[in-house]
Structure formats: C-alpha cells, structure tokens
PDB file of C-alpha atoms in Angstrom:
ATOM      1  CA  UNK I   1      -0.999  -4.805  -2.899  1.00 55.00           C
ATOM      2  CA  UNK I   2      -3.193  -7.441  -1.067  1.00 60.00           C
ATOM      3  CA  UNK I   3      -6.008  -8.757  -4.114  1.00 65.00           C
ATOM      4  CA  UNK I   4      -8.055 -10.538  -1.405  1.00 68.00           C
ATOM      5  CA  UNK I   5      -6.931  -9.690   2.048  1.00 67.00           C
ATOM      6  CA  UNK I   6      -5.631  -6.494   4.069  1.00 69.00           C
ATOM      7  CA  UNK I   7      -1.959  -6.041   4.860  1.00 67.00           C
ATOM      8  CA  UNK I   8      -0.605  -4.056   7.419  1.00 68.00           C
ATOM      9  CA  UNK I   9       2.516  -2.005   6.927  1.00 70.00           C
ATOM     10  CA  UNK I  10       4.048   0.063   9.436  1.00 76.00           C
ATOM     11  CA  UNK I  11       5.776   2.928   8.125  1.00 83.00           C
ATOM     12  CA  UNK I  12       9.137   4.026   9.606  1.00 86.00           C
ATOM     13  CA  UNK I  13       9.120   6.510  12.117  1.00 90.00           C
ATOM     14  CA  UNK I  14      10.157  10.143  11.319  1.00 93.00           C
ATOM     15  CA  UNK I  15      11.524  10.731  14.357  1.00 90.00           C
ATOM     16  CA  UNK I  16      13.729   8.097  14.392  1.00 88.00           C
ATOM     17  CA  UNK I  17      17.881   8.402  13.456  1.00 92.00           C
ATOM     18  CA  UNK I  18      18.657  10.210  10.417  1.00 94.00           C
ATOM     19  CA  UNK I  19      18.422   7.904   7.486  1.00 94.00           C
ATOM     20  CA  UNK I  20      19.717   8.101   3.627  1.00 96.00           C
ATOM     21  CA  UNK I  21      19.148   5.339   1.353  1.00 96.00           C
ATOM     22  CA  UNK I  22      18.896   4.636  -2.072  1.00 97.00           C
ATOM     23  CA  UNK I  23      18.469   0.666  -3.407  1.00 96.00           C
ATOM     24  CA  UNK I  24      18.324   0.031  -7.325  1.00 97.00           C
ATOM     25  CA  UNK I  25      17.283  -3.188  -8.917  1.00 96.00           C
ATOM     26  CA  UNK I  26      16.959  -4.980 -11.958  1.00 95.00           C
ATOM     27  CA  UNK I  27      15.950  -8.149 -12.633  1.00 92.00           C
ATOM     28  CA  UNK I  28      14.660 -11.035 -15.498  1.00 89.00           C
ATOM     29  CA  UNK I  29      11.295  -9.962 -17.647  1.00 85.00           C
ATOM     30  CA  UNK I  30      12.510  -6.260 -17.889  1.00 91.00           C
ATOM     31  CA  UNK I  31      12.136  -5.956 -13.844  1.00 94.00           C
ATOM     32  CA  UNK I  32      13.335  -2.837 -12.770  1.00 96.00           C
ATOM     33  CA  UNK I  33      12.836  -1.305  -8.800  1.00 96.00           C
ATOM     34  CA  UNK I  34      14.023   1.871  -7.108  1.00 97.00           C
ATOM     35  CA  UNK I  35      13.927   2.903  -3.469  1.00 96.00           C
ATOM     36  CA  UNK I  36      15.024   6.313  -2.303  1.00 97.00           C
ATOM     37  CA  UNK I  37      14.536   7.262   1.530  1.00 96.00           C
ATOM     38  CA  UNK I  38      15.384  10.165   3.847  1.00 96.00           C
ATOM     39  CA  UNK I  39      14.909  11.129   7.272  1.00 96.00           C
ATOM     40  CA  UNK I  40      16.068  14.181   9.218  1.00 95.00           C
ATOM     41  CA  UNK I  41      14.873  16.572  11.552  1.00 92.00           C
ATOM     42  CA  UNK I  42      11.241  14.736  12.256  1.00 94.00           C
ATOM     43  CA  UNK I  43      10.488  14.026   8.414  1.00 96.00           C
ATOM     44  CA  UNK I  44      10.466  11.263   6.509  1.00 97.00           C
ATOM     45  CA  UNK I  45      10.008  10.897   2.932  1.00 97.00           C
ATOM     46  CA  UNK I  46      10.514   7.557   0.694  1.00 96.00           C
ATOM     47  CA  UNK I  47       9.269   7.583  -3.391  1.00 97.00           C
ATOM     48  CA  UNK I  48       9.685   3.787  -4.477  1.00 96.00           C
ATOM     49  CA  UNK I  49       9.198   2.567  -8.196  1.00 96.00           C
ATOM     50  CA  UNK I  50       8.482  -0.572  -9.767  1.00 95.00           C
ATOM     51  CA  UNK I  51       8.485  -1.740 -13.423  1.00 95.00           C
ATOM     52  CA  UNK I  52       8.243  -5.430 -14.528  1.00 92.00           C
ATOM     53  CA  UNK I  53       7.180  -6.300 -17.841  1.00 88.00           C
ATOM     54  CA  UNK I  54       6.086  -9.902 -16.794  1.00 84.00           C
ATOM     55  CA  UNK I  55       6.570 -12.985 -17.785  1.00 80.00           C
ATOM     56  CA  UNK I  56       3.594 -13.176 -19.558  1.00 81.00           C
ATOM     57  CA  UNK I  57       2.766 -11.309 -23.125  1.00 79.00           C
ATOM     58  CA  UNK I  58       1.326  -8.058 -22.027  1.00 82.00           C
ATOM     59  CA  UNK I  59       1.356  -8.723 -18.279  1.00 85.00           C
ATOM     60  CA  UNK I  60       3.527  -5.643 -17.159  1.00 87.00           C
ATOM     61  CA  UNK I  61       3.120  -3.383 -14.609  1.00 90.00           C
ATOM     62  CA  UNK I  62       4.091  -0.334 -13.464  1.00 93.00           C
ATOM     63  CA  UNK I  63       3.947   1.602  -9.582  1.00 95.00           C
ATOM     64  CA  UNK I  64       5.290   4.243  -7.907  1.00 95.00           C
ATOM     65  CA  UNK I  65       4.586   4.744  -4.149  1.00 95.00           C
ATOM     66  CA  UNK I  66       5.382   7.817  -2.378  1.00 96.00           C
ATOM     67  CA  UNK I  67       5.386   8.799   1.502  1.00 96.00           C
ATOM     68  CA  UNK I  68       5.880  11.769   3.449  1.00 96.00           C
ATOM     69  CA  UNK I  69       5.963  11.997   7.139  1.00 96.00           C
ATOM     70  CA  UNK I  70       6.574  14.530  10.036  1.00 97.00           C
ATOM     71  CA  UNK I  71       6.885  13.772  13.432  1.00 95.00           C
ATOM     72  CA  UNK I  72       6.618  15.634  16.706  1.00 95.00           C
ATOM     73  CA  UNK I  73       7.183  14.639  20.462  1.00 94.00           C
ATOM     74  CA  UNK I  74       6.892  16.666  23.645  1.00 94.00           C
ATOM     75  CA  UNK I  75       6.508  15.524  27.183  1.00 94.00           C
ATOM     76  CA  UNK I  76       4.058  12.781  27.192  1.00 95.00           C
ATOM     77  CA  UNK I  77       1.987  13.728  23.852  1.00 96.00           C
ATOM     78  CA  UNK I  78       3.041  12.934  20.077  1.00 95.00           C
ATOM     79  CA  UNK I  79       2.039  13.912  16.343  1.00 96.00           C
ATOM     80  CA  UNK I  80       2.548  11.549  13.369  1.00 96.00           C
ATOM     81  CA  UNK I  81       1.191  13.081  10.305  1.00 97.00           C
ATOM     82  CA  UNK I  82       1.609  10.792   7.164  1.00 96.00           C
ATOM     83  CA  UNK I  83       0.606  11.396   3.506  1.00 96.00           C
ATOM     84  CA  UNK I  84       1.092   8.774   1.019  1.00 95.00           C
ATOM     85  CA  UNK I  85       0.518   8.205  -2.470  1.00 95.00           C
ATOM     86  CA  UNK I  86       0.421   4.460  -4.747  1.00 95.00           C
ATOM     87  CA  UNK I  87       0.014   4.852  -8.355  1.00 95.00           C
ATOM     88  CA  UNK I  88      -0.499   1.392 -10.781  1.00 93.00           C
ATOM     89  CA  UNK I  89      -0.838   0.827 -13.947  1.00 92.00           C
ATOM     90  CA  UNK I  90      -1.081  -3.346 -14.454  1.00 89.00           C
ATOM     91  CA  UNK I  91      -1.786  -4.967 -17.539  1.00 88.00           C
ATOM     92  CA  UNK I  92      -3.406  -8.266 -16.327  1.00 82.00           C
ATOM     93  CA  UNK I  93      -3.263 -11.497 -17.946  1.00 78.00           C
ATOM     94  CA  UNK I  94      -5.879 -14.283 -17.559  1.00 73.00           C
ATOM     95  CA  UNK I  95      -5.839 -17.782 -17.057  1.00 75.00           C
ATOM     96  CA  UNK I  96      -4.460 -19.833 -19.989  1.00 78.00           C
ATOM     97  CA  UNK I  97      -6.941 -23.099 -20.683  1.00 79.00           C
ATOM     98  CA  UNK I  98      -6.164 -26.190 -21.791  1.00 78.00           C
ATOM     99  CA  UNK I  99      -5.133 -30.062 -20.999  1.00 81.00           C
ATOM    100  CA  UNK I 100      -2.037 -29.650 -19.242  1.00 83.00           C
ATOM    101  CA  UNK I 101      -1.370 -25.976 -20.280  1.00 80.00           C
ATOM    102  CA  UNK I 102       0.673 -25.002 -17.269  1.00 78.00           C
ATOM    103  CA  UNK I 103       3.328 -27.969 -18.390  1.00 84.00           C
ATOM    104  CA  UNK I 104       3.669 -26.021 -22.227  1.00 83.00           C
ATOM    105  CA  UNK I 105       5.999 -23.979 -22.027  1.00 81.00           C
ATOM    106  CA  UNK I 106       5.519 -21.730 -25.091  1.00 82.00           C
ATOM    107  CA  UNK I 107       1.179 -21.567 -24.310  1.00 82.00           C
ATOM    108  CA  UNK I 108       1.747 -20.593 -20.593  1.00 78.00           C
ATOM    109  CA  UNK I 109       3.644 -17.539 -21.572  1.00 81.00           C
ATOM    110  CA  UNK I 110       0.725 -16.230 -23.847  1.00 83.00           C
ATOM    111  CA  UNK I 111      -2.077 -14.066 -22.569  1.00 79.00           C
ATOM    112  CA  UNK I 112      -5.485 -14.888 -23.520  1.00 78.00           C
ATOM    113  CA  UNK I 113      -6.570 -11.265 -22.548  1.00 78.00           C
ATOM    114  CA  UNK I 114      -3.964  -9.111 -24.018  1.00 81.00           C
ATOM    115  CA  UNK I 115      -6.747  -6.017 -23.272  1.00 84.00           C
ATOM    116  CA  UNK I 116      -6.939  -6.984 -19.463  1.00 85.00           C
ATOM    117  CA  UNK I 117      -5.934  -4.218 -17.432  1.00 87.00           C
ATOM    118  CA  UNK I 118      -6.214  -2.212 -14.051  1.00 89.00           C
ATOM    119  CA  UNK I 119      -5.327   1.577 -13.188  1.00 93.00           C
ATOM    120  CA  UNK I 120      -5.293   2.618  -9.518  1.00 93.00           C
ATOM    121  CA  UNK I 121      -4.188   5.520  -7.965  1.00 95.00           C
ATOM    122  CA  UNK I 122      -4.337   5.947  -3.745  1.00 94.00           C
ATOM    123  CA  UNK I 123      -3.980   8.843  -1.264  1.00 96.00           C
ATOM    124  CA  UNK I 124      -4.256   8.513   2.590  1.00 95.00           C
ATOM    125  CA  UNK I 125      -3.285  11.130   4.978  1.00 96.00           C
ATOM    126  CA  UNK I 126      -3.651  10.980   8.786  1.00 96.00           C
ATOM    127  CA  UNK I 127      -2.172  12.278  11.973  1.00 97.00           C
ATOM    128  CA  UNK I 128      -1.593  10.127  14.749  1.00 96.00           C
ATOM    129  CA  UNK I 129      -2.108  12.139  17.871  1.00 97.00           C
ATOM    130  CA  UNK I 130      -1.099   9.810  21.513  1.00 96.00           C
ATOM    131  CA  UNK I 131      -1.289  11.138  24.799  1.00 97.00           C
ATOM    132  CA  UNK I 132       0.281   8.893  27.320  1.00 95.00           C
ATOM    133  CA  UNK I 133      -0.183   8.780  31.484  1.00 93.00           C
ATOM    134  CA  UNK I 134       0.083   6.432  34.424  1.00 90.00           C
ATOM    135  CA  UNK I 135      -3.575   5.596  33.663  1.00 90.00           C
ATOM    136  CA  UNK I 136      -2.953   4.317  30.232  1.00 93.00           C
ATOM    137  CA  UNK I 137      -2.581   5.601  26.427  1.00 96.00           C
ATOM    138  CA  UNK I 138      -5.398   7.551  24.353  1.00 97.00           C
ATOM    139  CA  UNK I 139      -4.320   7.760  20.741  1.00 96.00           C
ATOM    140  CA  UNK I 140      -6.510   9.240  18.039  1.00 97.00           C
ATOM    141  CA  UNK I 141      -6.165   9.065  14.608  1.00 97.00           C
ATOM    142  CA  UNK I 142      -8.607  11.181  11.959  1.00 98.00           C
ATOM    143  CA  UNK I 143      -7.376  10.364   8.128  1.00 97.00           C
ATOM    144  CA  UNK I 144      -8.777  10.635   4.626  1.00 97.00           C
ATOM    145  CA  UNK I 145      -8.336   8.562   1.381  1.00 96.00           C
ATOM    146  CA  UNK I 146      -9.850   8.765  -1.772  1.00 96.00           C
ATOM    147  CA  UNK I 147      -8.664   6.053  -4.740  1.00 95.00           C
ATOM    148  CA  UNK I 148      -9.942   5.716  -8.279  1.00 95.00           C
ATOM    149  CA  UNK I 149      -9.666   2.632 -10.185  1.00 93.00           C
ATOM    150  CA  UNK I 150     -10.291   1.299 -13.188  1.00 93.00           C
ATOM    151  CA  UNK I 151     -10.102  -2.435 -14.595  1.00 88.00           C
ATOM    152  CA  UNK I 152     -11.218  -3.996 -17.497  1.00 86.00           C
ATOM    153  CA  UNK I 153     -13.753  -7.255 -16.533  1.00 85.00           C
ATOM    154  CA  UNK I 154     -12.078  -9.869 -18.633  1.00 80.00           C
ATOM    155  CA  UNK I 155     -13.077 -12.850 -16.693  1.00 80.00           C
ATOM    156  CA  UNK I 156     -16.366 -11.770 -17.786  1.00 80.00           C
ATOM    157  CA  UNK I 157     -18.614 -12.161 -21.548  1.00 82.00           C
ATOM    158  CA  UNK I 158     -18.874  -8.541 -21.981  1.00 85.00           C
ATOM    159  CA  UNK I 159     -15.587  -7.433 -20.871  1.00 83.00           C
ATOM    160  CA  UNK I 160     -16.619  -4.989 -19.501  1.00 88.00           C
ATOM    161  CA  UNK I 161     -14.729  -1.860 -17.553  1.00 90.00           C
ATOM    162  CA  UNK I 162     -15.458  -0.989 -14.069  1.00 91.00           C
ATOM    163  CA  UNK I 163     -14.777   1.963 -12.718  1.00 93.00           C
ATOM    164  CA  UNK I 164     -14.196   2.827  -8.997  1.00 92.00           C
ATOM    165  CA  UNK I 165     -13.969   5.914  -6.193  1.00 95.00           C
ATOM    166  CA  UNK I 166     -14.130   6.200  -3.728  1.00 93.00           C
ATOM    167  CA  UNK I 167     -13.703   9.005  -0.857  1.00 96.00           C
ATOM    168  CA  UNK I 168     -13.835   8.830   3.040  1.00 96.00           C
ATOM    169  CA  UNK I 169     -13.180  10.819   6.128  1.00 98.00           C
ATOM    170  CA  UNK I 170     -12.614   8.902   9.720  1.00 97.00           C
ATOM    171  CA  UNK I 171     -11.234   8.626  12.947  1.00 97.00           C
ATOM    172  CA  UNK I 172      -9.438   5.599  14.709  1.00 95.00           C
ATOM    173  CA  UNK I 173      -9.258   6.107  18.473  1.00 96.00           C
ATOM    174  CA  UNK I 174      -8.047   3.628  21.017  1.00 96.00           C
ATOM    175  CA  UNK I 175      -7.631   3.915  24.674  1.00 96.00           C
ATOM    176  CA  UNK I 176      -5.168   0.993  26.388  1.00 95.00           C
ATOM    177  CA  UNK I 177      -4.003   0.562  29.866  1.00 94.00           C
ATOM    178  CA  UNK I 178      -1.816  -2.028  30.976  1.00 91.00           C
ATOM    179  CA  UNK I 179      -3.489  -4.233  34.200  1.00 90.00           C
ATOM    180  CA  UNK I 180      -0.372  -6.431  35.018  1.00 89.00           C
ATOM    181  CA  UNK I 181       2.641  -8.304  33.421  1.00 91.00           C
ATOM    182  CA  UNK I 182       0.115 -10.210  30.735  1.00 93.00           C
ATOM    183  CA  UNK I 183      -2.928  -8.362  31.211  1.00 93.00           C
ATOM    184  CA  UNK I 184      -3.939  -5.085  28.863  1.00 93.00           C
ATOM    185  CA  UNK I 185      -7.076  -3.253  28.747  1.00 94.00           C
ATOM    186  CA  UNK I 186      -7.518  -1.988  25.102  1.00 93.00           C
ATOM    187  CA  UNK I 187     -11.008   0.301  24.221  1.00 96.00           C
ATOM    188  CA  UNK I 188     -11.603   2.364  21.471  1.00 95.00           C
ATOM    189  CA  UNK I 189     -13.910   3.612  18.947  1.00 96.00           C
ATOM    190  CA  UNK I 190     -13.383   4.246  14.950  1.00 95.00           C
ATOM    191  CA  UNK I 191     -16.044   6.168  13.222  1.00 95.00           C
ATOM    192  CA  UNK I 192     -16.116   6.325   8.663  1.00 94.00           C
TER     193      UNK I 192
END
C-alpha cells in the first residue's frame, strides 16, 4: 500500500513449521479486518480482508489480499513459487480548505470530493529458484504481474478518471559469494 514509495514484504516461508491462524478485528469508523493463514506440507496460503468506513464522509475502503505458496528443497537447490492477489476498492477524500479547518471538528470530517475514488486489483506470480555451493549462491527469479486501476482525478478541474494496466514479464537473478567475515560479493542481472 506504499502511495509514494516501495515497500518490501517478505512473505512467510512455505516450508517452514505447520501454521494455523485466524485473527479477527474490529475497530472505531466501522473498521473491520480478518486474517486467515495455513501452512502444511510445503504450502502456504493466507486470504486477509480489510473494511474501514473512515473517518471521513465517504472515505471507506475496502481490500482483500490473497497468497498462495509452495515450496520445495532438495540437496543444495530450492523452489519458491508464490501467487498473490490485492483487490481495493477506496473511496478517497480530499483535502478540506479553510482558516484553521483541521482545528473544526465538524468541517474536518466532511469530504469535499464525495466522488473521489480508486479501484485496483494486483496479481504477481514468481518462482524463486536458488542453487547454493562452496563458490557462492545463484538465485533466479522469472515473475509476472499485471494490475488495472482506476481513480477518479479529483485534485484536478476536470475530474477526470484515469485508467491504468499494466502487464509485465521478468527475471531477477543474483549471484553472491561470501569473501570473509564482513566482506560479500553480490552480482546479478534483472531483465522487464
């Protein structure tokens, strides 16, 4: 969910212990989360919701993420294939104007874009593929992703709506030996 940035989330791993969870929320503003995980045998799979209908007048939004991993391990050589899946719908609000606005209490709750909005939906799916030796690590990663947005342009005169895909192919690779107790070598090439 980074607006102006890149976050970097590392996904649990599927071959790790088994795992069952399930996490419910609910919270002020009609906030309302759900997290159900499970890992066995080598797969992991995770579906997560979010509702909040913000604190704003029509400011809500709604997600749902979903992952799906398997994982494989032999010898010196591993597979990580991932899917996953983010789905928003966000009513956004913009900026109230005014004196002092942010110190009224009932004009910073309105929304002076009640039409102001952004749909997303997101689907990446790669395999990890390492190879490990006494000479180092070579790990390769081809993936996909294709996302389709659309948002409304309030901050704009014409309010107008944008609308976004957007579909690639690539490969990460990186090749990393270590050289002594603080020293690592790290090489690689990515390709879009």
């Amino acid at each position: 969910n980074a607006v102006h940035g890149a976050i970097n989330v590392i996904s649990p791993d599927p071959l790790g212990e088994d795992l069952t969870r399930l996490q419910l929320g609910a919270g002020a503003f009609d906030r309302y989360s759900g997290t159900a995980e499970l890992r066995r045998r080598g797969i992991y799979a995770a579906l997560h919701g979010y509702s909040d209908g913000g604190y704003r007048a029509d400011s809500g939004v709604d997600q749902l993420k979903a992952q799906l991993a398997y994982g494989w391990s032999r010898g010196n050589s591993s597979v990580t294939t991932r899917a996953s899946f983010h789905h928003l719908e966000q009513e956004t609000a913009g900026f109230v104007q005014g004196q002092d606005a942010f110190r009224d209490d009932d004009l910073r709750r309105t929304n002076p874009n009640p039409d102001a909005f952004r749909d997303l939906s997101h689907f990446v799916i790669s395999s990890e593929v390492v190879h490990r030796t006494d000479e180092g690590s070579l790990t390769v990663t081809p993936y996909a992703i294709a996302s389709d947005m659309t948002f409304r342009l309030h901050f704009l005169p014409s309010q107008a709506i944008e609308e976004t895909r957007h579909v690639a192919v690539g490969a990460l690779s990186s090749w990393q030996r270590t050289l002594g107790p603080d020293t690592e070598l790290l090489a690689g090439i990515d390709l879009e």
